[in-house]
Amino acid sequence: MSEDIISADSISVSFDGAVALNDFSLNVPAGALLTLVGPSGCGKTTALRVIAGFQDVDAGAVSIRGIEVLGPKTNVPPEKRKVGMVFQDYALFPHISVAENVGYGVRGSDRVSRVDEVLELVGLVGYGSRFPHELSGGEQQRVALARALAPSPDVVLLDEPFSNLDAPQRERMRRELKKIIKAAGVTAVLVTHDQAEALAIADVVAVMRGGTIVQVGRPDAVYRFPADPWVAGFLGDALMFDGNVSNGQVATTIGSIESDLDDGTSVQVMIRPEWISPTVSETGTSTVVDTEFYGHDQRVEIRLNGGDMVEALVPSLNSIQVGDTVTLSVLDAVVYAAQHTLPGTRQG
Ligand code: ATP
């Protein structure tokens, strides 16, 4: 079991009475790339700022490598926390060169060699004498990352690092950034509101809502077993069916789904479109009403026997046409006891 490099415990922050973080707790294992994902305004940036030491709190504690940096009687300043930060707008110093930007936080006689080493790590050998305005967005981002890594921090925090890049660049930089972070051997927390990005890049995903963490886990685990219907819908397409448990089964319009909840429990069944497998059959009672062919897969809109519509995402090799009658198998489903209010959901 790896140790936790960052432990944030029961952090509360409010701005003029408005709660930004509410009992926020998060442990980040050593060497992990953790993505902190949640909708706009849920407190992601505030959480990063608290860990980095830029934000005062109303309550709570933070330890980095087992040493308390924030607590009732402790508040270690940012520059002493051994945390590197990459800001959303990169925040490069415009009037000094790339090398000077990167070397800004490095002290000691090996400063020049360390700058060269980090520029090589981020793929910017030969760019040292340029100025920030002479770089593309992606290059500026690499300089910001190099600057954060140069003092050899234990942890690097990245706030929406891809938001200034266009879509093709984002995807390329996402892969590169992961490689660089792994090569540097540093623990990283990356904030994003983009669930696809969060799932693609992370070792561990932490989902936030209303100032608190609602689920932490590996990308495949949080996608397949979301903690509640809100997380399910936030992380991907989720079809919801209402029902009641009877004899270990929930009868839904798409079929009968197993559940180990008590008989009589009213539930919501969550099914992802790719968990629905249609088979063309003359005896099928559902009908294909539309298809969208993407190449790698296809979206199929299906009218169920009772008139309800569902969407399935099926492999493109599955030959399926509008007007086909189909039988449906449900490959997987998650059953939730029906809830009226979700923890961490802000009202109003
Ligand atoms: P986004 O994805 O839009 O950047 P976020 O999840 O990072 O959002 P935060 O920036 O942490 O959210 O903001 C959380 C809440 O706190 C928001 O309601 C925001 O308006 C508020 N907030 C943040 N900083 C301040 C501040 N300095 N003064 C007042 N309110 C603030």
PDB file of N, CA and C in Angstrom, residues 247-320:
ATOM      1  N   ASN A 247     -38.846 -10.018  -5.418  1.00  0.00           N
ATOM      2  CA  ASN A 247     -38.164 -11.315  -5.571  1.00  0.00           C
ATOM      3  C   ASN A 247     -36.778 -11.170  -6.201  1.00  0.00           C
ATOM      4  N   GLY A 248     -36.027 -10.165  -5.759  1.00  0.00           N
ATOM      5  CA  GLY A 248     -34.656  -9.984  -6.240  1.00  0.00           C
ATOM      6  C   GLY A 248     -34.554  -9.466  -7.667  1.00  0.00           C
ATOM      7  N   GLN A 249     -35.656  -8.990  -8.204  1.00  0.00           N
ATOM      8  CA  GLN A 249     -35.657  -8.485  -9.586  1.00  0.00           C
ATOM      9  C   GLN A 249     -36.340  -7.118  -9.624  1.00  0.00           C
ATOM     10  N   VAL A 250     -35.909  -6.308 -10.592  1.00  0.00           N
ATOM     11  CA  VAL A 250     -36.611  -5.041 -10.845  1.00  0.00           C
ATOM     12  C   VAL A 250     -37.176  -5.124 -12.256  1.00  0.00           C
ATOM     13  N   ALA A 251     -38.481  -5.020 -12.368  1.00  0.00           N
ATOM     14  CA  ALA A 251     -39.091  -5.050 -13.709  1.00  0.00           C
ATOM     15  C   ALA A 251     -39.026  -3.636 -14.278  1.00  0.00           C
ATOM     16  N   THR A 252     -38.339  -3.477 -15.408  1.00  0.00           N
ATOM     17  CA  THR A 252     -38.271  -2.167 -16.058  1.00  0.00           C
ATOM     18  C   THR A 252     -38.782  -2.306 -17.490  1.00  0.00           C
ATOM     19  N   THR A 253     -38.943  -1.172 -18.148  1.00  0.00           N
ATOM     20  CA  THR A 253     -39.448  -1.225 -19.528  1.00  0.00           C
ATOM     21  C   THR A 253     -38.449  -1.907 -20.463  1.00  0.00           C
ATOM     22  N   ILE A 254     -37.173  -1.983 -20.037  1.00  0.00           N
ATOM     23  CA  ILE A 254     -36.168  -2.619 -20.905  1.00  0.00           C
ATOM     24  C   ILE A 254     -35.950  -4.091 -20.546  1.00  0.00           C
ATOM     25  N   GLY A 255     -36.559  -4.536 -19.461  1.00  0.00           N
ATOM     26  CA  GLY A 255     -36.398  -5.934 -19.061  1.00  0.00           C
ATOM     27  C   GLY A 255     -36.219  -6.043 -17.564  1.00  0.00           C
ATOM     28  N   SER A 256     -35.990  -7.259 -17.120  1.00  0.00           N
ATOM     29  CA  SER A 256     -35.877  -7.521 -15.693  1.00  0.00           C
ATOM     30  C   SER A 256     -34.407  -7.457 -15.277  1.00  0.00           C
ATOM     31  N   ILE A 257     -34.140  -6.702 -14.209  1.00  0.00           N
ATOM     32  CA  ILE A 257     -32.754  -6.488 -13.765  1.00  0.00           C
ATOM     33  C   ILE A 257     -32.622  -7.039 -12.353  1.00  0.00           C
ATOM     34  N   GLU A 258     -31.540  -7.778 -12.102  1.00  0.00           N
ATOM     35  CA  GLU A 258     -31.330  -8.338 -10.753  1.00  0.00           C
ATOM     36  C   GLU A 258     -30.953  -7.270  -9.751  1.00  0.00           C
ATOM     37  N   SER A 259     -31.395  -7.461  -8.506  1.00  0.00           N
ATOM     38  CA  SER A 259     -30.985  -6.535  -7.450  1.00  0.00           C
ATOM     39  C   SER A 259     -30.945  -7.282  -6.132  1.00  0.00           C
ATOM     40  N   ASP A 260     -29.933  -6.969  -5.284  1.00  0.00           N
ATOM     41  CA  ASP A 260     -29.924  -7.604  -3.967  1.00  0.00           C
ATOM     42  C   ASP A 260     -30.496  -6.675  -2.892  1.00  0.00           C
ATOM     43  N   LEU A 261     -31.143  -5.586  -3.308  1.00  0.00           N
ATOM     44  CA  LEU A 261     -31.810  -4.717  -2.329  1.00  0.00           C
ATOM     45  C   LEU A 261     -33.083  -5.419  -1.834  1.00  0.00           C
ATOM     46  N   ASP A 262     -33.572  -4.946  -0.666  1.00  0.00           N
ATOM     47  CA  ASP A 262     -34.753  -5.592  -0.067  1.00  0.00           C
ATOM     48  C   ASP A 262     -35.970  -5.492  -0.976  1.00  0.00           C
ATOM     49  N   ASP A 263     -36.775  -6.516  -0.929  1.00  0.00           N
ATOM     50  CA  ASP A 263     -38.042  -6.489  -1.668  1.00  0.00           C
ATOM     51  C   ASP A 263     -38.856  -5.259  -1.261  1.00  0.00           C
ATOM     52  N   GLY A 264     -39.491  -4.640  -2.208  1.00  0.00           N
ATOM     53  CA  GLY A 264     -40.336  -3.479  -1.919  1.00  0.00           C
ATOM     54  C   GLY A 264     -39.587  -2.153  -2.037  1.00  0.00           C
ATOM     55  N   THR A 265     -38.237  -2.193  -2.118  1.00  0.00           N
ATOM     56  CA  THR A 265     -37.466  -0.945  -2.226  1.00  0.00           C
ATOM     57  C   THR A 265     -37.757  -0.305  -3.586  1.00  0.00           C
ATOM     58  N   SER A 266     -38.053   0.997  -3.564  1.00  0.00           N
ATOM     59  CA  SER A 266     -38.186   1.653  -4.868  1.00  0.00           C
ATOM     60  C   SER A 266     -36.793   2.090  -5.319  1.00  0.00           C
ATOM     61  N   VAL A 267     -36.498   1.847  -6.568  1.00  0.00           N
ATOM     62  CA  VAL A 267     -35.120   1.977  -7.061  1.00  0.00           C
ATOM     63  C   VAL A 267     -35.071   2.728  -8.388  1.00  0.00           C
ATOM     64  N   GLN A 268     -33.842   3.144  -8.699  1.00  0.00           N
ATOM     65  CA  GLN A 268     -33.539   3.648 -10.045  1.00  0.00           C
ATOM     66  C   GLN A 268     -32.476   2.717 -10.627  1.00  0.00           C
ATOM     67  N   VAL A 269     -32.710   2.268 -11.836  1.00  0.00           N
ATOM     68  CA  VAL A 269     -31.743   1.388 -12.495  1.00  0.00           C
ATOM     69  C   VAL A 269     -30.993   2.230 -13.520  1.00  0.00           C
ATOM     70  N   MET A 270     -29.639   2.181 -13.460  1.00  0.00           N
ATOM     71  CA  MET A 270     -28.817   2.951 -14.400  1.00  0.00           C
ATOM     72  C   MET A 270     -28.169   1.989 -15.388  1.00  0.00           C
ATOM     73  N   ILE A 271     -28.364   2.280 -16.659  1.00  0.00           N
ATOM     74  CA  ILE A 271     -27.764   1.456 -17.709  1.00  0.00           C
ATOM     75  C   ILE A 271     -27.047   2.379 -18.695  1.00  0.00           C
ATOM     76  N   ARG A 272     -25.813   2.089 -18.998  1.00  0.00           N
ATOM     77  CA  ARG A 272     -25.090   2.887 -20.003  1.00  0.00           C
ATOM     78  C   ARG A 272     -25.456   2.364 -21.395  1.00  0.00           C
ATOM     79  N   PRO A 273     -25.485   3.267 -22.404  1.00  0.00           N
ATOM     80  CA  PRO A 273     -25.912   2.844 -23.739  1.00  0.00           C
ATOM     81  C   PRO A 273     -25.103   1.670 -24.298  1.00  0.00           C
ATOM     82  N   GLU A 274     -23.810   1.585 -23.944  1.00  0.00           N
ATOM     83  CA  GLU A 274     -22.999   0.478 -24.476  1.00  0.00           C
ATOM     84  C   GLU A 274     -23.239  -0.823 -23.718  1.00  0.00           C
ATOM     85  N   TRP A 275     -24.048  -0.755 -22.661  1.00  0.00           N
ATOM     86  CA  TRP A 275     -24.401  -1.978 -21.933  1.00  0.00           C
ATOM     87  C   TRP A 275     -25.675  -2.611 -22.506  1.00  0.00           C
ATOM     88  N   ILE A 276     -26.243  -1.978 -23.528  1.00  0.00           N
ATOM     89  CA  ILE A 276     -27.435  -2.537 -24.169  1.00  0.00           C
ATOM     90  C   ILE A 276     -26.999  -3.161 -25.490  1.00  0.00           C
ATOM     91  N   SER A 277     -27.330  -4.431 -25.661  1.00  0.00           N
ATOM     92  CA  SER A 277     -26.899  -5.130 -26.868  1.00  0.00           C
ATOM     93  C   SER A 277     -28.134  -5.573 -27.670  1.00  0.00           C
ATOM     94  N   PRO A 278     -28.413  -4.888 -28.799  1.00  0.00           N
ATOM     95  CA  PRO A 278     -29.560  -5.291 -29.609  1.00  0.00           C
ATOM     96  C   PRO A 278     -29.177  -6.382 -30.606  1.00  0.00           C
ATOM     97  N   THR A 279     -30.046  -7.347 -30.778  1.00  0.00           N
ATOM     98  CA  THR A 279     -29.842  -8.393 -31.794  1.00  0.00           C
ATOM     99  C   THR A 279     -31.031  -8.364 -32.745  1.00  0.00           C
ATOM    100  N   VAL A 280     -30.733  -8.278 -34.040  1.00  0.00           N
ATOM    101  CA  VAL A 280     -31.814  -8.235 -35.033  1.00  0.00           C
ATOM    102  C   VAL A 280     -32.529  -9.593 -35.030  1.00  0.00           C
ATOM    103  N   SER A 281     -33.848  -9.512 -34.915  1.00  0.00           N
ATOM    104  CA  SER A 281     -34.624 -10.753 -34.820  1.00  0.00           C
ATOM    105  C   SER A 281     -36.049 -10.492 -35.295  1.00  0.00           C
ATOM    106  N   GLU A 282     -36.581 -11.419 -36.085  1.00  0.00           N
ATOM    107  CA  GLU A 282     -37.957 -11.231 -36.566  1.00  0.00           C
ATOM    108  C   GLU A 282     -38.953 -11.230 -35.423  1.00  0.00           C
ATOM    109  N   THR A 283     -38.594 -11.918 -34.337  1.00  0.00           N
ATOM    110  CA  THR A 283     -39.525 -11.997 -33.205  1.00  0.00           C
ATOM    111  C   THR A 283     -39.290 -10.861 -32.201  1.00  0.00           C
ATOM    112  N   GLY A 284     -38.325  -9.970 -32.500  1.00  0.00           N
ATOM    113  CA  GLY A 284     -38.031  -8.864 -31.585  1.00  0.00           C
ATOM    114  C   GLY A 284     -39.231  -7.940 -31.431  1.00  0.00           C
ATOM    115  N   THR A 285     -39.378  -7.367 -30.239  1.00  0.00           N
ATOM    116  CA  THR A 285     -40.544  -6.494 -30.004  1.00  0.00           C
ATOM    117  C   THR A 285     -40.123  -5.027 -29.928  1.00  0.00           C
ATOM    118  N   SER A 286     -38.842  -4.735 -30.083  1.00  0.00           N
ATOM    119  CA  SER A 286     -38.364  -3.350 -30.113  1.00  0.00           C
ATOM    120  C   SER A 286     -37.939  -3.014 -31.538  1.00  0.00           C
ATOM    121  N   THR A 287     -38.003  -1.720 -31.874  1.00  0.00           N
ATOM    122  CA  THR A 287     -37.748  -1.334 -33.262  1.00  0.00           C
ATOM    123  C   THR A 287     -36.678  -0.252 -33.339  1.00  0.00           C
ATOM    124  N   VAL A 288     -35.759  -0.400 -34.282  1.00  0.00           N
ATOM    125  CA  VAL A 288     -34.721   0.615 -34.505  1.00  0.00           C
ATOM    126  C   VAL A 288     -35.346   1.792 -35.262  1.00  0.00           C
ATOM    127  N   VAL A 289     -35.278   2.992 -34.681  1.00  0.00           N
ATOM    128  CA  VAL A 289     -35.889   4.145 -35.348  1.00  0.00           C
ATOM    129  C   VAL A 289     -34.845   5.099 -35.927  1.00  0.00           C
ATOM    130  N   ASP A 290     -33.588   4.994 -35.462  1.00  0.00           N
ATOM    131  CA  ASP A 290     -32.552   5.872 -36.026  1.00  0.00           C
ATOM    132  C   ASP A 290     -31.179   5.256 -35.731  1.00  0.00           C
ATOM    133  N   THR A 291     -30.214   5.544 -36.589  1.00  0.00           N
ATOM    134  CA  THR A 291     -28.839   5.130 -36.302  1.00  0.00           C
ATOM    135  C   THR A 291     -27.908   6.288 -36.644  1.00  0.00           C
ATOM    136  N   GLU A 292     -26.791   6.336 -35.939  1.00  0.00           N
ATOM    137  CA  GLU A 292     -25.740   7.320 -36.228  1.00  0.00           C
ATOM    138  C   GLU A 292     -24.441   6.528 -36.277  1.00  0.00           C
ATOM    139  N   PHE A 293     -23.823   6.465 -37.444  1.00  0.00           N
ATOM    140  CA  PHE A 293     -22.652   5.612 -37.622  1.00  0.00           C
ATOM    141  C   PHE A 293     -21.382   6.434 -37.403  1.00  0.00           C
ATOM    142  N   TYR A 294     -20.581   6.043 -36.414  1.00  0.00           N
ATOM    143  CA  TYR A 294     -19.368   6.809 -36.105  1.00  0.00           C
ATOM    144  C   TYR A 294     -18.094   6.164 -36.647  1.00  0.00           C
ATOM    145  N   GLY A 295     -18.165   4.956 -37.165  1.00  0.00           N
ATOM    146  CA  GLY A 295     -16.951   4.257 -37.597  1.00  0.00           C
ATOM    147  C   GLY A 295     -16.518   3.253 -36.550  1.00  0.00           C
ATOM    148  N   HIS A 296     -16.006   3.763 -35.404  1.00  0.00           N
ATOM    149  CA  HIS A 296     -15.570   2.819 -34.360  1.00  0.00           C
ATOM    150  C   HIS A 296     -16.761   2.178 -33.659  1.00  0.00           C
ATOM    151  N   ASP A 297     -17.898   2.866 -33.645  1.00  0.00           N
ATOM    152  CA  ASP A 297     -19.126   2.291 -33.096  1.00  0.00           C
ATOM    153  C   ASP A 297     -20.314   3.055 -33.676  1.00  0.00           C
ATOM    154  N   GLN A 298     -21.495   2.738 -33.225  1.00  0.00           N
ATOM    155  CA  GLN A 298     -22.673   3.424 -33.750  1.00  0.00           C
ATOM    156  C   GLN A 298     -23.725   3.573 -32.655  1.00  0.00           C
ATOM    157  N   ARG A 299     -24.450   4.682 -32.754  1.00  0.00           N
ATOM    158  CA  ARG A 299     -25.535   4.940 -31.797  1.00  0.00           C
ATOM    159  C   ARG A 299     -26.835   4.490 -32.448  1.00  0.00           C
ATOM    160  N   VAL A 300     -27.603   3.739 -31.708  1.00  0.00           N
ATOM    161  CA  VAL A 300     -28.837   3.192 -32.260  1.00  0.00           C
ATOM    162  C   VAL A 300     -29.986   3.619 -31.356  1.00  0.00           C
ATOM    163  N   GLU A 301     -30.990   4.271 -31.951  1.00  0.00           N
ATOM    164  CA  GLU A 301     -32.154   4.700 -31.171  1.00  0.00           C
ATOM    165  C   GLU A 301     -33.248   3.655 -31.350  1.00  0.00           C
ATOM    166  N   ILE A 302     -33.755   3.190 -30.233  1.00  0.00           N
ATOM    167  CA  ILE A 302     -34.671   2.039 -30.271  1.00  0.00           C
ATOM    168  C   ILE A 302     -35.975   2.382 -29.554  1.00  0.00           C
ATOM    169  N   ARG A 303     -37.107   2.044 -30.198  1.00  0.00           N
ATOM    170  CA  ARG A 303     -38.397   2.204 -29.526  1.00  0.00           C
ATOM    171  C   ARG A 303     -38.769   0.866 -28.891  1.00  0.00           C
ATOM    172  N   LEU A 304     -38.950   0.905 -27.557  1.00  0.00           N
ATOM    173  CA  LEU A 304     -39.303  -0.324 -26.847  1.00  0.00           C
ATOM    174  C   LEU A 304     -40.764  -0.662 -27.107  1.00  0.00           C
ATOM    175  N   ASN A 305     -41.099  -1.880 -26.758  1.00  0.00           N
ATOM    176  CA  ASN A 305     -42.448  -2.388 -26.938  1.00  0.00           C
ATOM    177  C   ASN A 305     -43.515  -1.417 -26.424  1.00  0.00           C
ATOM    178  N   GLY A 306     -43.291  -0.875 -25.213  1.00  0.00           N
ATOM    179  CA  GLY A 306     -44.297   0.011 -24.607  1.00  0.00           C
ATOM    180  C   GLY A 306     -44.252   1.434 -25.131  1.00  0.00           C
ATOM    181  N   GLY A 307     -43.322   1.741 -26.025  1.00  0.00           N
ATOM    182  CA  GLY A 307     -43.258   3.083 -26.601  1.00  0.00           C
ATOM    183  C   GLY A 307     -42.087   3.925 -26.099  1.00  0.00           C
ATOM    184  N   ASP A 308     -41.463   3.519 -24.957  1.00  0.00           N
ATOM    185  CA  ASP A 308     -40.307   4.278 -24.456  1.00  0.00           C
ATOM    186  C   ASP A 308     -39.141   4.167 -25.438  1.00  0.00           C
ATOM    187  N   MET A 309     -38.309   5.217 -25.446  1.00  0.00           N
ATOM    188  CA  MET A 309     -37.138   5.218 -26.342  1.00  0.00           C
ATOM    189  C   MET A 309     -35.871   4.968 -25.519  1.00  0.00           C
ATOM    190  N   VAL A 310     -34.939   4.180 -26.060  1.00  0.00           N
ATOM    191  CA  VAL A 310     -33.612   4.032 -25.441  1.00  0.00           C
ATOM    192  C   VAL A 310     -32.544   4.164 -26.526  1.00  0.00           C
ATOM    193  N   GLU A 311     -31.350   4.507 -26.067  1.00  0.00           N
ATOM    194  CA  GLU A 311     -30.209   4.597 -26.990  1.00  0.00           C
ATOM    195  C   GLU A 311     -29.220   3.504 -26.656  1.00  0.00           C
ATOM    196  N   ALA A 312     -28.749   2.812 -27.673  1.00  0.00           N
ATOM    197  CA  ALA A 312     -27.700   1.815 -27.447  1.00  0.00           C
ATOM    198  C   ALA A 312     -26.466   2.255 -28.238  1.00  0.00           C
ATOM    199  N   LEU A 313     -25.296   1.961 -27.696  1.00  0.00           N
ATOM    200  CA  LEU A 313     -24.051   2.225 -28.410  1.00  0.00           C
ATOM    201  C   LEU A 313     -23.461   0.865 -28.734  1.00  0.00           C
ATOM    202  N   VAL A 314     -23.393   0.537 -30.026  1.00  0.00           N
ATOM    203  CA  VAL A 314     -23.028  -0.846 -30.377  1.00  0.00           C
ATOM    204  C   VAL A 314     -21.842  -0.850 -31.338  1.00  0.00           C
ATOM    205  N   PRO A 315     -21.089  -1.959 -31.372  1.00  0.00           N
ATOM    206  CA  PRO A 315     -19.939  -2.031 -32.279  1.00  0.00           C
ATOM    207  C   PRO A 315     -20.373  -1.816 -33.723  1.00  0.00           C
ATOM    208  N   SER A 316     -19.501  -1.190 -34.521  1.00  0.00           N
ATOM    209  CA  SER A 316     -19.898  -0.861 -35.893  1.00  0.00           C
ATOM    210  C   SER A 316     -20.008  -2.120 -36.758  1.00  0.00           C
ATOM    211  N   LEU A 317     -19.408  -3.228 -36.309  1.00  0.00           N
ATOM    212  CA  LEU A 317     -19.527  -4.468 -37.089  1.00  0.00           C
ATOM    213  C   LEU A 317     -20.922  -5.072 -36.981  1.00  0.00           C
ATOM    214  N   ASN A 318     -21.678  -4.622 -36.009  1.00  0.00           N
ATOM    215  CA  ASN A 318     -23.035  -5.105 -35.814  1.00  0.00           C
ATOM    216  C   ASN A 318     -23.933  -4.452 -36.866  1.00  0.00           C
ATOM    217  N   SER A 319     -24.338  -5.226 -37.871  1.00  0.00           N
ATOM    218  CA  SER A 319     -25.120  -4.651 -38.974  1.00  0.00           C
ATOM    219  C   SER A 319     -26.558  -4.451 -38.515  1.00  0.00           C
ATOM    220  N   ILE A 320     -26.959  -3.219 -38.441  1.00  0.00           N
ATOM    221  CA  ILE A 320     -28.269  -2.905 -37.878  1.00  0.00           C
ATOM    222  C   ILE A 320     -28.839  -1.712 -38.639  1.00  0.00           C
TER     223      ILE A 320
END
